[in-house]
JSON list of C-alpha atoms in Angstrom, two decimals:
[
{"chain": "A", "resi": 2, "resn": "MET", "atom": "CA", "xyz": [25.47, -24.57, -31.33]},
{"chain": "A", "resi": 3, "resn": "ASN", "atom": "CA", "xyz": [25.36, -24.59, -27.54]},
{"chain": "A", "resi": 4, "resn": "PRO", "atom": "CA", "xyz": [23.64, -21.37, -26.28]},
{"chain": "A", "resi": 5, "resn": "ASN", "atom": "CA", "xyz": [26.17, -21.24, -23.44]},
{"chain": "A", "resi": 6, "resn": "ASP", "atom": "CA", "xyz": [29.12, -21.16, -25.83]},
{"chain": "A", "resi": 7, "resn": "PRO", "atom": "CA", "xyz": [30.88, -17.79, -26.17]},
{"chain": "A", "resi": 8, "resn": "ILE", "atom": "CA", "xyz": [29.83, -15.79, -29.23]},
{"chain": "A", "resi": 9, "resn": "ASP", "atom": "CA", "xyz": [32.38, -14.29, -31.59]},
{"chain": "A", "resi": 10, "resn": "PRO", "atom": "CA", "xyz": [31.26, -10.65, -31.91]},
{"chain": "A", "resi": 11, "resn": "THR", "atom": "CA", "xyz": [33.33, -10.23, -35.07]},
{"chain": "A", "resi": 12, "resn": "ALA", "atom": "CA", "xyz": [31.48, -12.97, -36.98]},
{"chain": "A", "resi": 13, "resn": "PRO", "atom": "CA", "xyz": [28.80, -11.50, -39.26]},
{"chain": "A", "resi": 14, "resn": "PRO", "atom": "CA", "xyz": [25.31, -12.89, -38.57]},
{"chain": "A", "resi": 15, "resn": "THR", "atom": "CA", "xyz": [23.72, -15.08, -41.19]},
{"chain": "A", "resi": 16, "resn": "THR", "atom": "CA", "xyz": [20.47, -14.08, -42.86]},
{"chain": "A", "resi": 17, "resn": "ALA", "atom": "CA", "xyz": [18.70, -16.80, -40.90]},
{"chain": "A", "resi": 18, "resn": "GLU", "atom": "CA", "xyz": [20.09, -15.55, -37.59]},
{"chain": "A", "resi": 19, "resn": "THR", "atom": "CA", "xyz": [19.00, -11.99, -38.36]},
{"chain": "A", "resi": 20, "resn": "ALA", "atom": "CA", "xyz": [15.51, -13.22, -39.26]},
{"chain": "A", "resi": 21, "resn": "LEU", "atom": "CA", "xyz": [15.21, -15.12, -35.97]},
{"chain": "A", "resi": 22, "resn": "VAL", "atom": "CA", "xyz": [16.18, -12.07, -33.92]},
{"chain": "A", "resi": 23, "resn": "ASP", "atom": "CA", "xyz": [13.81, -9.83, -35.88]},
{"chain": "A", "resi": 24, "resn": "ALA", "atom": "CA", "xyz": [10.98, -12.35, -35.46]},
{"chain": "A", "resi": 25, "resn": "ALA", "atom": "CA", "xyz": [11.49, -12.47, -31.68]},
{"chain": "A", "resi": 26, "resn": "ILE", "atom": "CA", "xyz": [11.32, -8.67, -31.48]},
{"chain": "A", "resi": 27, "resn": "THR", "atom": "CA", "xyz": [8.43, -8.06, -33.89]},
{"chain": "A", "resi": 28, "resn": "GLY", "atom": "CA", "xyz": [6.51, -11.09, -32.62]},
{"chain": "A", "resi": 29, "resn": "ARG", "atom": "CA", "xyz": [6.43, -9.75, -29.08]},
{"chain": "A", "resi": 30, "resn": "ARG", "atom": "CA", "xyz": [2.99, -8.52, -28.05]},
{"chain": "A", "resi": 31, "resn": "SER", "atom": "CA", "xyz": [1.30, -7.79, -24.75]},
{"chain": "A", "resi": 32, "resn": "ILE", "atom": "CA", "xyz": [-0.71, -10.94, -24.15]},
{"chain": "A", "resi": 33, "resn": "ARG", "atom": "CA", "xyz": [-3.77, -10.63, -21.88]},
{"chain": "A", "resi": 34, "resn": "ALA", "atom": "CA", "xyz": [-4.96, -14.25, -21.66]},
{"chain": "A", "resi": 35, "resn": "PHE", "atom": "CA", "xyz": [-2.74, -17.25, -20.94]},
{"chain": "A", "resi": 36, "resn": "GLN", "atom": "CA", "xyz": [-3.08, -21.00, -20.89]},
{"chain": "A", "resi": 37, "resn": "PRO", "atom": "CA", "xyz": [-2.52, -22.78, -17.55]},
{"chain": "A", "resi": 38, "resn": "THR", "atom": "CA", "xyz": [0.39, -24.78, -19.02]},
{"chain": "A", "resi": 39, "resn": "PRO", "atom": "CA", "xyz": [3.26, -24.61, -16.48]},
{"chain": "A", "resi": 40, "resn": "VAL", "atom": "CA", "xyz": [6.55, -22.99, -17.43]},
{"chain": "A", "resi": 41, "resn": "PRO", "atom": "CA", "xyz": [9.53, -24.97, -16.11]},
{"chain": "A", "resi": 42, "resn": "ARG", "atom": "CA", "xyz": [11.67, -23.11, -13.60]},
{"chain": "A", "resi": 43, "resn": "ALA", "atom": "CA", "xyz": [14.72, -23.91, -15.73]},
{"chain": "A", "resi": 44, "resn": "ALA", "atom": "CA", "xyz": [13.15, -22.02, -18.64]},
{"chain": "A", "resi": 45, "resn": "VAL", "atom": "CA", "xyz": [12.53, -18.95, -16.47]},
{"chain": "A", "resi": 46, "resn": "GLU", "atom": "CA", "xyz": [16.09, -19.07, -15.15]},
{"chain": "A", "resi": 47, "resn": "ASP", "atom": "CA", "xyz": [17.41, -19.38, -18.71]},
{"chain": "A", "resi": 48, "resn": "ILE", "atom": "CA", "xyz": [15.42, -16.34, -19.84]},
{"chain": "A", "resi": 49, "resn": "LEU", "atom": "CA", "xyz": [16.67, -14.29, -16.90]},
{"chain": "A", "resi": 50, "resn": "ARG", "atom": "CA", "xyz": [20.26, -15.39, -17.51]},
{"chain": "A", "resi": 51, "resn": "VAL", "atom": "CA", "xyz": [20.10, -14.24, -21.13]},
{"chain": "A", "resi": 52, "resn": "ALA", "atom": "CA", "xyz": [18.29, -11.01, -20.20]},
{"chain": "A", "resi": 53, "resn": "SER", "atom": "CA", "xyz": [20.95, -10.13, -17.63]},
{"chain": "A", "resi": 54, "resn": "ARG", "atom": "CA", "xyz": [23.30, -9.35, -20.52]},
{"chain": "A", "resi": 55, "resn": "ALA", "atom": "CA", "xyz": [21.43, -6.04, -20.84]},
{"chain": "A", "resi": 56, "resn": "PRO", "atom": "CA", "xyz": [23.79, -3.06, -20.62]},
{"chain": "A", "resi": 57, "resn": "SER", "atom": "CA", "xyz": [23.86, -0.93, -17.50]},
{"chain": "A", "resi": 58, "resn": "GLY", "atom": "CA", "xyz": [25.92, 2.11, -16.59]},
{"chain": "A", "resi": 59, "resn": "THR", "atom": "CA", "xyz": [29.23, 1.02, -15.02]},
{"chain": "A", "resi": 60, "resn": "ASN", "atom": "CA", "xyz": [27.68, -2.47, -14.86]},
{"chain": "A", "resi": 61, "resn": "LEU", "atom": "CA", "xyz": [25.40, -1.61, -11.92]},
{"chain": "A", "resi": 62, "resn": "GLN", "atom": "CA", "xyz": [22.85, -4.28, -12.96]},
{"chain": "A", "resi": 63, "resn": "PRO", "atom": "CA", "xyz": [20.02, -2.56, -11.03]},
{"chain": "A", "resi": 64, "resn": "TRP", "atom": "CA", "xyz": [17.40, -5.28, -11.52]},
{"chain": "A", "resi": 65, "resn": "GLN", "atom": "CA", "xyz": [15.93, -7.50, -8.81]},
{"chain": "A", "resi": 66, "resn": "VAL", "atom": "CA", "xyz": [13.38, -10.11, -9.94]},
{"chain": "A", "resi": 67, "resn": "HIS", "atom": "CA", "xyz": [10.77, -11.89, -7.81]},
{"chain": "A", "resi": 68, "resn": "VAL", "atom": "CA", "xyz": [9.31, -14.96, -9.54]},
{"chain": "A", "resi": 69, "resn": "LEU", "atom": "CA", "xyz": [5.87, -16.08, -8.36]},
{"chain": "A", "resi": 70, "resn": "THR", "atom": "CA", "xyz": [4.10, -19.32, -9.21]},
{"chain": "A", "resi": 71, "resn": "GLY", "atom": "CA", "xyz": [1.47, -21.54, -7.61]},
{"chain": "A", "resi": 72, "resn": "ALA", "atom": "CA", "xyz": [0.26, -20.59, -4.13]},
{"chain": "A", "resi": 73, "resn": "ALA", "atom": "CA", "xyz": [2.58, -17.59, -3.87]},
{"chain": "A", "resi": 74, "resn": "LEU", "atom": "CA", "xyz": [1.15, -16.06, -7.06]},
{"chain": "A", "resi": 75, "resn": "ALA", "atom": "CA", "xyz": [-2.44, -16.77, -6.00]},
{"chain": "A", "resi": 76, "resn": "ARG", "atom": "CA", "xyz": [-1.89, -15.28, -2.54]},
{"chain": "A", "resi": 77, "resn": "LEU", "atom": "CA", "xyz": [-0.58, -11.96, -3.91]},
{"chain": "A", "resi": 78, "resn": "SER", "atom": "CA", "xyz": [-3.36, -11.82, -6.51]},
{"chain": "A", "resi": 79, "resn": "ASP", "atom": "CA", "xyz": [-6.05, -12.49, -3.91]},
{"chain": "A", "resi": 80, "resn": "ARG", "atom": "CA", "xyz": [-4.78, -9.75, -1.61]},
{"chain": "A", "resi": 81, "resn": "ILE", "atom": "CA", "xyz": [-4.66, -7.15, -4.37]},
{"chain": "A", "resi": 82, "resn": "LEU", "atom": "CA", "xyz": [-8.03, -8.10, -5.85]},
{"chain": "A", "resi": 83, "resn": "ALA", "atom": "CA", "xyz": [-9.70, -7.85, -2.44]},
{"chain": "A", "resi": 84, "resn": "ILE", "atom": "CA", "xyz": [-8.52, -4.23, -2.29]},
{"chain": "A", "resi": 85, "resn": "TYR", "atom": "CA", "xyz": [-9.42, -3.59, -5.92]},
{"chain": "A", "resi": 86, "resn": "ALA", "atom": "CA", "xyz": [-13.02, -4.65, -5.22]},
{"chain": "A", "resi": 87, "resn": "ASP", "atom": "CA", "xyz": [-13.38, -2.17, -2.33]},
{"chain": "A", "resi": 88, "resn": "PRO", "atom": "CA", "xyz": [-13.49, 1.46, -3.56]},
{"chain": "A", "resi": 89, "resn": "ALA", "atom": "CA", "xyz": [-12.75, 2.94, -0.14]},
{"chain": "A", "resi": 90, "resn": "GLU", "atom": "CA", "xyz": [-9.75, 0.69, 0.40]},
{"chain": "A", "resi": 91, "resn": "LEU", "atom": "CA", "xyz": [-8.58, 1.14, -3.19]},
{"chain": "A", "resi": 92, "resn": "ALA", "atom": "CA", "xyz": [-8.44, 4.91, -2.69]},
{"chain": "A", "resi": 93, "resn": "ARG", "atom": "CA", "xyz": [-5.80, 4.37, 0.02]},
{"chain": "A", "resi": 94, "resn": "HIS", "atom": "CA", "xyz": [-3.33, 2.90, -2.49]},
{"chain": "A", "resi": 95, "resn": "GLU", "atom": "CA", "xyz": [-1.47, 5.32, -4.72]},
{"chain": "A", "resi": 96, "resn": "ARG", "atom": "CA", "xyz": [1.21, 4.73, -7.30]},
{"chain": "A", "resi": 97, "resn": "GLU", "atom": "CA", "xyz": [4.72, 5.26, -6.05]},
{"chain": "A", "resi": 98, "resn": "TYR", "atom": "CA", "xyz": [5.76, 7.03, -9.23]},
{"chain": "A", "resi": 99, "resn": "ASP", "atom": "CA", "xyz": [4.02, 8.62, -12.23]},
{"chain": "A", "resi": 100, "resn": "TYR", "atom": "CA", "xyz": [4.10, 6.30, -15.21]},
{"chain": "A", "resi": 101, "resn": "TYR", "atom": "CA", "xyz": [1.97, 8.54, -17.41]},
{"chain": "A", "resi": 102, "resn": "PRO", "atom": "CA", "xyz": [1.99, 12.32, -17.93]},
{"chain": "A", "resi": 103, "resn": "LYS", "atom": "CA", "xyz": [-0.29, 14.45, -15.79]},
{"chain": "A", "resi": 104, "resn": "GLU", "atom": "CA", "xyz": [-1.51, 16.28, -18.90]},
{"chain": "A", "resi": 105, "resn": "TRP", "atom": "CA", "xyz": [-2.12, 14.46, -22.19]},
{"chain": "A", "resi": 106, "resn": "THR", "atom": "CA", "xyz": [-1.24, 16.02, -25.54]},
{"chain": "A", "resi": 107, "resn": "SER", "atom": "CA", "xyz": [-1.24, 14.85, -29.14]},
{"chain": "A", "resi": 108, "resn": "PRO", "atom": "CA", "xyz": [-0.21, 12.32, -30.43]},
{"chain": "A", "resi": 109, "resn": "TYR", "atom": "CA", "xyz": [-0.04, 10.45, -27.10]},
{"chain": "A", "resi": 110, "resn": "LEU", "atom": "CA", "xyz": [-3.67, 10.99, -26.15]},
{"chain": "A", "resi": 111, "resn": "GLU", "atom": "CA", "xyz": [-4.92, 9.63, -29.49]},
{"chain": "A", "resi": 112, "resn": "ARG", "atom": "CA", "xyz": [-2.63, 6.60, -29.31]},
{"chain": "A", "resi": 113, "resn": "ARG", "atom": "CA", "xyz": [-3.72, 5.83, -25.75]},
{"chain": "A", "resi": 114, "resn": "ARG", "atom": "CA", "xyz": [-7.40, 6.07, -26.62]},
{"chain": "A", "resi": 115, "resn": "LYS", "atom": "CA", "xyz": [-7.06, 3.96, -29.74]},
{"chain": "A", "resi": 116, "resn": "VAL", "atom": "CA", "xyz": [-5.35, 1.02, -28.07]},
{"chain": "A", "resi": 117, "resn": "GLY", "atom": "CA", "xyz": [-7.91, 1.11, -25.27]},
{"chain": "A", "resi": 118, "resn": "TRP", "atom": "CA", "xyz": [-10.93, 1.10, -27.56]},
{"chain": "A", "resi": 119, "resn": "ASP", "atom": "CA", "xyz": [-9.35, -1.50, -29.85]},
{"chain": "A", "resi": 120, "resn": "LEU", "atom": "CA", "xyz": [-8.90, -3.83, -26.87]},
{"chain": "A", "resi": 121, "resn": "TYR", "atom": "CA", "xyz": [-12.36, -3.22, -25.44]},
{"chain": "A", "resi": 122, "resn": "GLY", "atom": "CA", "xyz": [-13.87, -3.65, -28.90]},
{"chain": "A", "resi": 123, "resn": "LEU", "atom": "CA", "xyz": [-12.38, -7.13, -29.20]},
{"chain": "A", "resi": 124, "resn": "LEU", "atom": "CA", "xyz": [-13.84, -7.97, -25.79]},
{"chain": "A", "resi": 125, "resn": "GLY", "atom": "CA", "xyz": [-17.27, -6.52, -26.57]},
{"chain": "A", "resi": 126, "resn": "ILE", "atom": "CA", "xyz": [-16.96, -3.87, -23.84]},
{"chain": "A", "resi": 127, "resn": "ALA", "atom": "CA", "xyz": [-18.86, -0.69, -24.78]},
{"chain": "A", "resi": 128, "resn": "LYS", "atom": "CA", "xyz": [-17.53, 2.79, -24.04]},
{"chain": "A", "resi": 129, "resn": "SER", "atom": "CA", "xyz": [-20.27, 3.26, -21.45]},
{"chain": "A", "resi": 130, "resn": "ASP", "atom": "CA", "xyz": [-19.49, -0.02, -19.69]},
{"chain": "A", "resi": 131, "resn": "ARG", "atom": "CA", "xyz": [-17.39, 1.23, -16.79]},
{"chain": "A", "resi": 132, "resn": "ALA", "atom": "CA", "xyz": [-17.90, -1.97, -14.81]},
{"chain": "A", "resi": 133, "resn": "GLY", "atom": "CA", "xyz": [-16.65, -4.04, -17.73]},
{"chain": "A", "resi": 134, "resn": "MET", "atom": "CA", "xyz": [-13.55, -1.86, -18.07]},
{"chain": "A", "resi": 135, "resn": "HIS", "atom": "CA", "xyz": [-12.90, -2.09, -14.34]},
{"chain": "A", "resi": 136, "resn": "ALA", "atom": "CA", "xyz": [-13.19, -5.86, -14.42]},
{"chain": "A", "resi": 137, "resn": "GLN", "atom": "CA", "xyz": [-10.89, -6.16, -17.41]},
{"chain": "A", "resi": 138, "resn": "HIS", "atom": "CA", "xyz": [-8.28, -3.95, -15.75]},
{"chain": "A", "resi": 139, "resn": "GLY", "atom": "CA", "xyz": [-8.56, -6.12, -12.65]},
{"chain": "A", "resi": 140, "resn": "ARG", "atom": "CA", "xyz": [-7.37, -9.11, -14.65]},
{"chain": "A", "resi": 141, "resn": "ASN", "atom": "CA", "xyz": [-3.92, -7.56, -14.44]},
{"chain": "A", "resi": 142, "resn": "TYR", "atom": "CA", "xyz": [-3.78, -8.69, -10.83]},
{"chain": "A", "resi": 143, "resn": "ARG", "atom": "CA", "xyz": [-4.25, -12.33, -11.83]},
{"chain": "A", "resi": 144, "resn": "PHE", "atom": "CA", "xyz": [-1.36, -11.84, -14.23]},
{"chain": "A", "resi": 145, "resn": "PHE", "atom": "CA", "xyz": [-4.02, -12.59, -16.88]},
{"chain": "A", "resi": 146, "resn": "ASP", "atom": "CA", "xyz": [-4.02, -16.20, -15.61]},
{"chain": "A", "resi": 147, "resn": "ALA", "atom": "CA", "xyz": [-0.38, -16.73, -16.58]},
{"chain": "A", "resi": 148, "resn": "PRO", "atom": "CA", "xyz": [1.37, -19.49, -14.60]},
{"chain": "A", "resi": 149, "resn": "VAL", "atom": "CA", "xyz": [4.31, -17.20, -13.82]},
{"chain": "A", "resi": 150, "resn": "GLY", "atom": "CA", "xyz": [4.16, -13.70, -12.40]},
{"chain": "A", "resi": 151, "resn": "LEU", "atom": "CA", "xyz": [7.27, -11.53, -12.20]},
{"chain": "A", "resi": 152, "resn": "ILE", "atom": "CA", "xyz": [7.66, -8.53, -9.91]},
{"chain": "A", "resi": 153, "resn": "PHE", "atom": "CA", "xyz": [10.58, -6.21, -10.59]},
{"chain": "A", "resi": 154, "resn": "THR", "atom": "CA", "xyz": [12.18, -4.01, -7.95]},
{"chain": "A", "resi": 155, "resn": "MET", "atom": "CA", "xyz": [15.12, -1.64, -7.75]},
{"chain": "A", "resi": 156, "resn": "ASP", "atom": "CA", "xyz": [17.14, -0.03, -4.99]},
{"chain": "A", "resi": 157, "resn": "ARG", "atom": "CA", "xyz": [15.83, 3.45, -4.22]},
{"chain": "A", "resi": 158, "resn": "ILE", "atom": "CA", "xyz": [19.28, 5.02, -4.19]},
{"chain": "A", "resi": 159, "resn": "LEU", "atom": "CA", "xyz": [19.58, 4.50, -7.94]},
{"chain": "A", "resi": 160, "resn": "GLN", "atom": "CA", "xyz": [18.72, 7.30, -10.36]},
{"chain": "A", "resi": 161, "resn": "VAL", "atom": "CA", "xyz": [17.25, 7.92, -13.83]},
{"chain": "A", "resi": 162, "resn": "GLY", "atom": "CA", "xyz": [20.09, 6.18, -15.63]},
{"chain": "A", "resi": 163, "resn": "SER", "atom": "CA", "xyz": [19.25, 2.92, -13.90]},
{"chain": "A", "resi": 164, "resn": "TRP", "atom": "CA", "xyz": [15.63, 3.23, -15.05]},
{"chain": "A", "resi": 165, "resn": "LEU", "atom": "CA", "xyz": [16.93, 3.33, -18.63]},
{"chain": "A", "resi": 166, "resn": "ASP", "atom": "CA", "xyz": [19.03, 0.25, -17.92]},
{"chain": "A", "resi": 167, "resn": "TYR", "atom": "CA", "xyz": [16.01, -1.48, -16.40]},
{"chain": "A", "resi": 168, "resn": "GLY", "atom": "CA", "xyz": [13.97, -0.92, -19.54]},
{"chain": "A", "resi": 169, "resn": "MET", "atom": "CA", "xyz": [16.58, -2.70, -21.62]},
{"chain": "A", "resi": 170, "resn": "PHE", "atom": "CA", "xyz": [16.57, -5.61, -19.18]},
{"chain": "A", "resi": 171, "resn": "LEU", "atom": "CA", "xyz": [12.79, -5.89, -19.37]},
{"chain": "A", "resi": 172, "resn": "GLN", "atom": "CA", "xyz": [12.88, -5.85, -23.16]},
{"chain": "A", "resi": 173, "resn": "ASN", "atom": "CA", "xyz": [15.50, -8.60, -23.11]},
{"chain": "A", "resi": 174, "resn": "ILE", "atom": "CA", "xyz": [13.20, -10.75, -20.99]},
{"chain": "A", "resi": 175, "resn": "MET", "atom": "CA", "xyz": [10.29, -10.31, -23.37]},
{"chain": "A", "resi": 176, "resn": "VAL", "atom": "CA", "xyz": [12.36, -11.02, -26.48]},
{"chain": "A", "resi": 177, "resn": "ALA", "atom": "CA", "xyz": [14.10, -14.03, -24.90]},
{"chain": "A", "resi": 178, "resn": "ALA", "atom": "CA", "xyz": [10.69, -15.39, -23.87]},
{"chain": "A", "resi": 179, "resn": "ARG", "atom": "CA", "xyz": [9.30, -14.98, -27.38]},
{"chain": "A", "resi": 180, "resn": "ALA", "atom": "CA", "xyz": [12.34, -16.80, -28.81]},
{"chain": "A", "resi": 181, "resn": "ARG", "atom": "CA", "xyz": [11.32, -19.77, -26.63]},
{"chain": "A", "resi": 182, "resn": "GLY", "atom": "CA", "xyz": [7.68, -19.78, -27.68]},
{"chain": "A", "resi": 183, "resn": "LEU", "atom": "CA", "xyz": [6.53, -17.97, -24.55]},
{"chain": "A", "resi": 184, "resn": "ASP", "atom": "CA", "xyz": [4.63, -14.71, -24.24]},
{"chain": "A", "resi": 185, "resn": "THR", "atom": "CA", "xyz": [4.57, -11.84, -21.79]},
{"chain": "A", "resi": 186, "resn": "CYS", "atom": "CA", "xyz": [2.68, -8.76, -20.70]},
{"chain": "A", "resi": 187, "resn": "PRO", "atom": "CA", "xyz": [4.57, -5.99, -18.88]},
{"chain": "A", "resi": 188, "resn": "GLN", "atom": "CA", "xyz": [2.31, -4.50, -16.20]},
{"chain": "A", "resi": 189, "resn": "ALA", "atom": "CA", "xyz": [2.74, -1.09, -14.63]},
{"chain": "A", "resi": 190, "resn": "ALA", "atom": "CA", "xyz": [-0.65, -1.69, -12.95]},
{"chain": "A", "resi": 191, "resn": "PHE", "atom": "CA", "xyz": [1.08, -3.37, -10.01]},
{"chain": "A", "resi": 192, "resn": "THR", "atom": "CA", "xyz": [2.84, -0.19, -8.90]},
{"chain": "A", "resi": 193, "resn": "GLN", "atom": "CA", "xyz": [-0.33, 1.06, -7.20]},
{"chain": "A", "resi": 194, "resn": "PHE", "atom": "CA", "xyz": [-0.08, -1.83, -4.76]},
{"chain": "A", "resi": 195, "resn": "HIS", "atom": "CA", "xyz": [3.60, -1.50, -3.86]},
{"chain": "A", "resi": 196, "resn": "ARG", "atom": "CA", "xyz": [2.87, -1.64, -0.11]},
{"chain": "A", "resi": 197, "resn": "VAL", "atom": "CA", "xyz": [0.98, -4.92, -0.42]},
{"chain": "A", "resi": 198, "resn": "ILE", "atom": "CA", "xyz": [3.68, -6.37, -2.66]},
{"chain": "A", "resi": 199, "resn": "ALA", "atom": "CA", "xyz": [6.38, -5.32, -0.20]},
{"chain": "A", "resi": 200, "resn": "GLU", "atom": "CA", "xyz": [4.56, -7.04, 2.65]},
{"chain": "A", "resi": 201, "resn": "GLU", "atom": "CA", "xyz": [3.84, -10.19, 0.69]},
{"chain": "A", "resi": 202, "resn": "LEU", "atom": "CA", "xyz": [7.37, -10.58, -0.68]},
{"chain": "A", "resi": 203, "resn": "GLY", "atom": "CA", "xyz": [9.18, -9.37, 2.43]},
{"chain": "A", "resi": 204, "resn": "LEU", "atom": "CA", "xyz": [10.85, -6.47, 0.63]},
{"chain": "A", "resi": 205, "resn": "GLY", "atom": "CA", "xyz": [13.07, -4.10, 2.54]},
{"chain": "A", "resi": 206, "resn": "PRO", "atom": "CA", "xyz": [12.22, -0.37, 2.58]},
{"chain": "A", "resi": 207, "resn": "GLU", "atom": "CA", "xyz": [15.07, 0.29, 0.15]},
{"chain": "A", "resi": 208, "resn": "GLN", "atom": "CA", "xyz": [13.33, -1.70, -2.60]},
{"chain": "A", "resi": 209, "resn": "MET", "atom": "CA", "xyz": [11.02, 0.11, -5.04]},
{"chain": "A", "resi": 210, "resn": "VAL", "atom": "CA", "xyz": [8.46, -1.78, -7.14]},
{"chain": "A", "resi": 211, "resn": "ILE", "atom": "CA", "xyz": [9.04, -0.97, -10.81]},
{"chain": "A", "resi": 212, "resn": "CYS", "atom": "CA", "xyz": [6.38, -3.14, -12.49]},
{"chain": "A", "resi": 213, "resn": "GLY", "atom": "CA", "xyz": [5.08, -6.66, -12.90]},
{"chain": "A", "resi": 214, "resn": "MET", "atom": "CA", "xyz": [5.03, -9.03, -15.85]},
{"chain": "A", "resi": 215, "resn": "ALA", "atom": "CA", "xyz": [2.94, -12.04, -16.83]},
{"chain": "A", "resi": 216, "resn": "LEU", "atom": "CA", "xyz": [4.84, -14.93, -18.43]},
{"chain": "A", "resi": 217, "resn": "GLY", "atom": "CA", "xyz": [3.43, -18.05, -20.03]},
{"chain": "A", "resi": 218, "resn": "TYR", "atom": "CA", "xyz": [1.85, -19.52, -23.15]},
{"chain": "A", "resi": 219, "resn": "ALA", "atom": "CA", "xyz": [-0.73, -17.35, -24.93]},
{"chain": "A", "resi": 220, "resn": "ASP", "atom": "CA", "xyz": [-4.29, -18.61, -25.19]},
{"chain": "A", "resi": 221, "resn": "PRO", "atom": "CA", "xyz": [-4.89, -18.54, -28.97]},
{"chain": "A", "resi": 222, "resn": "SER", "atom": "CA", "xyz": [-8.67, -18.67, -28.51]},
{"chain": "A", "resi": 223, "resn": "ALA", "atom": "CA", "xyz": [-8.87, -15.46, -26.44]},
{"chain": "A", "resi": 224, "resn": "PRO", "atom": "CA", "xyz": [-10.18, -12.54, -28.53]},
{"chain": "A", "resi": 225, "resn": "GLU", "atom": "CA", "xyz": [-8.03, -9.99, -26.70]},
{"chain": "A", "resi": 226, "resn": "ASN", "atom": "CA", "xyz": [-4.91, -11.76, -27.94]},
{"chain": "A", "resi": 227, "resn": "ALA", "atom": "CA", "xyz": [-5.83, -10.78, -31.50]},
{"chain": "A", "resi": 228, "resn": "LEU", "atom": "CA", "xyz": [-4.87, -7.19, -30.67]},
{"chain": "A", "resi": 229, "resn": "VAL", "atom": "CA", "xyz": [-1.87, -5.97, -32.66]},
{"chain": "A", "resi": 230, "resn": "THR", "atom": "CA", "xyz": [-1.01, -2.39, -31.83]},
{"chain": "A", "resi": 231, "resn": "GLU", "atom": "CA", "xyz": [0.10, 0.02, -34.52]},
{"chain": "A", "resi": 232, "resn": "ARG", "atom": "CA", "xyz": [3.55, 1.56, -34.78]},
{"chain": "A", "resi": 233, "resn": "ALA", "atom": "CA", "xyz": [4.45, 4.87, -36.38]},
{"chain": "A", "resi": 234, "resn": "PRO", "atom": "CA", "xyz": [6.64, 4.58, -39.50]},
{"chain": "A", "resi": 235, "resn": "VAL", "atom": "CA", "xyz": [10.33, 5.35, -39.16]},
{"chain": "A", "resi": 236, "resn": "SER", "atom": "CA", "xyz": [9.82, 8.53, -41.19]},
{"chain": "A", "resi": 237, "resn": "GLU", "atom": "CA", "xyz": [7.57, 9.87, -38.43]},
{"chain": "A", "resi": 238, "resn": "PHE", "atom": "CA", "xyz": [9.97, 9.52, -35.48]},
{"chain": "A", "resi": 239, "resn": "ALA", "atom": "CA", "xyz": [13.49, 9.53, -36.96]},
{"chain": "A", "resi": 240, "resn": "ARG", "atom": "CA", "xyz": [15.59, 12.28, -38.52]},
{"chain": "A", "resi": 241, "resn": "PHE", "atom": "CA", "xyz": [18.75, 11.54, -40.45]},
{"chain": "A", "resi": 242, "resn": "TYR", "atom": "CA", "xyz": [21.69, 13.95, -40.67]},
{"chain": "A", "resi": 243, "resn": "ASP", "atom": "CA", "xyz": [24.45, 13.55, -43.24]},
{"chain": "A", "resi": 244, "resn": "GLU", "atom": "CA", "xyz": [26.05, 16.97, -43.45]}
]
């Protein structure tokens, strides 16, 4: 079957097709160490083409994608890391929007702490090792050594509905990448450096940085890539109504 052929939406999927889709979804993990193996531009374009089938209200398609490789990726990383290493300069860079709540409550606080300590435990970083945590967080800005870095932006005039649409687009990218043997890590960490990103990529003032994403082939020898985060059972987050 040619992947560009039109799909008959009325044809029931086979068991094998269902298994492949499920495997691409459940096999997706946030990978934090990549091999240097290049990803062909055609593969990135193919992933983005498939992902663009994400739904969006009245077909607004709010996503704008900036694909960085080679010198362009290194240049952005170097600029951000120079700021990250300077506490006084770092304090001048604030996130453009709040990704996390200002006050943490249960069960979100416990989940956040657990994934953090699970990751640091794999890396041998103790709870008292603030420098180690800072250094590990800084690896975000190298896209965890992935050969492809993606920066996502959106027009500022768009509203909350387009953020929902954007999330579906991002998920499509990650699932389409996994289906091709590639891995990803979505990265809200880049939002703190939206001014630097705008300068480096020549973004207009109407463009808002949503997040970044690393794309490439996972390094199977990296201990951090052994992290598999837990998910609550369906019974914990879903309610069913039948009368």
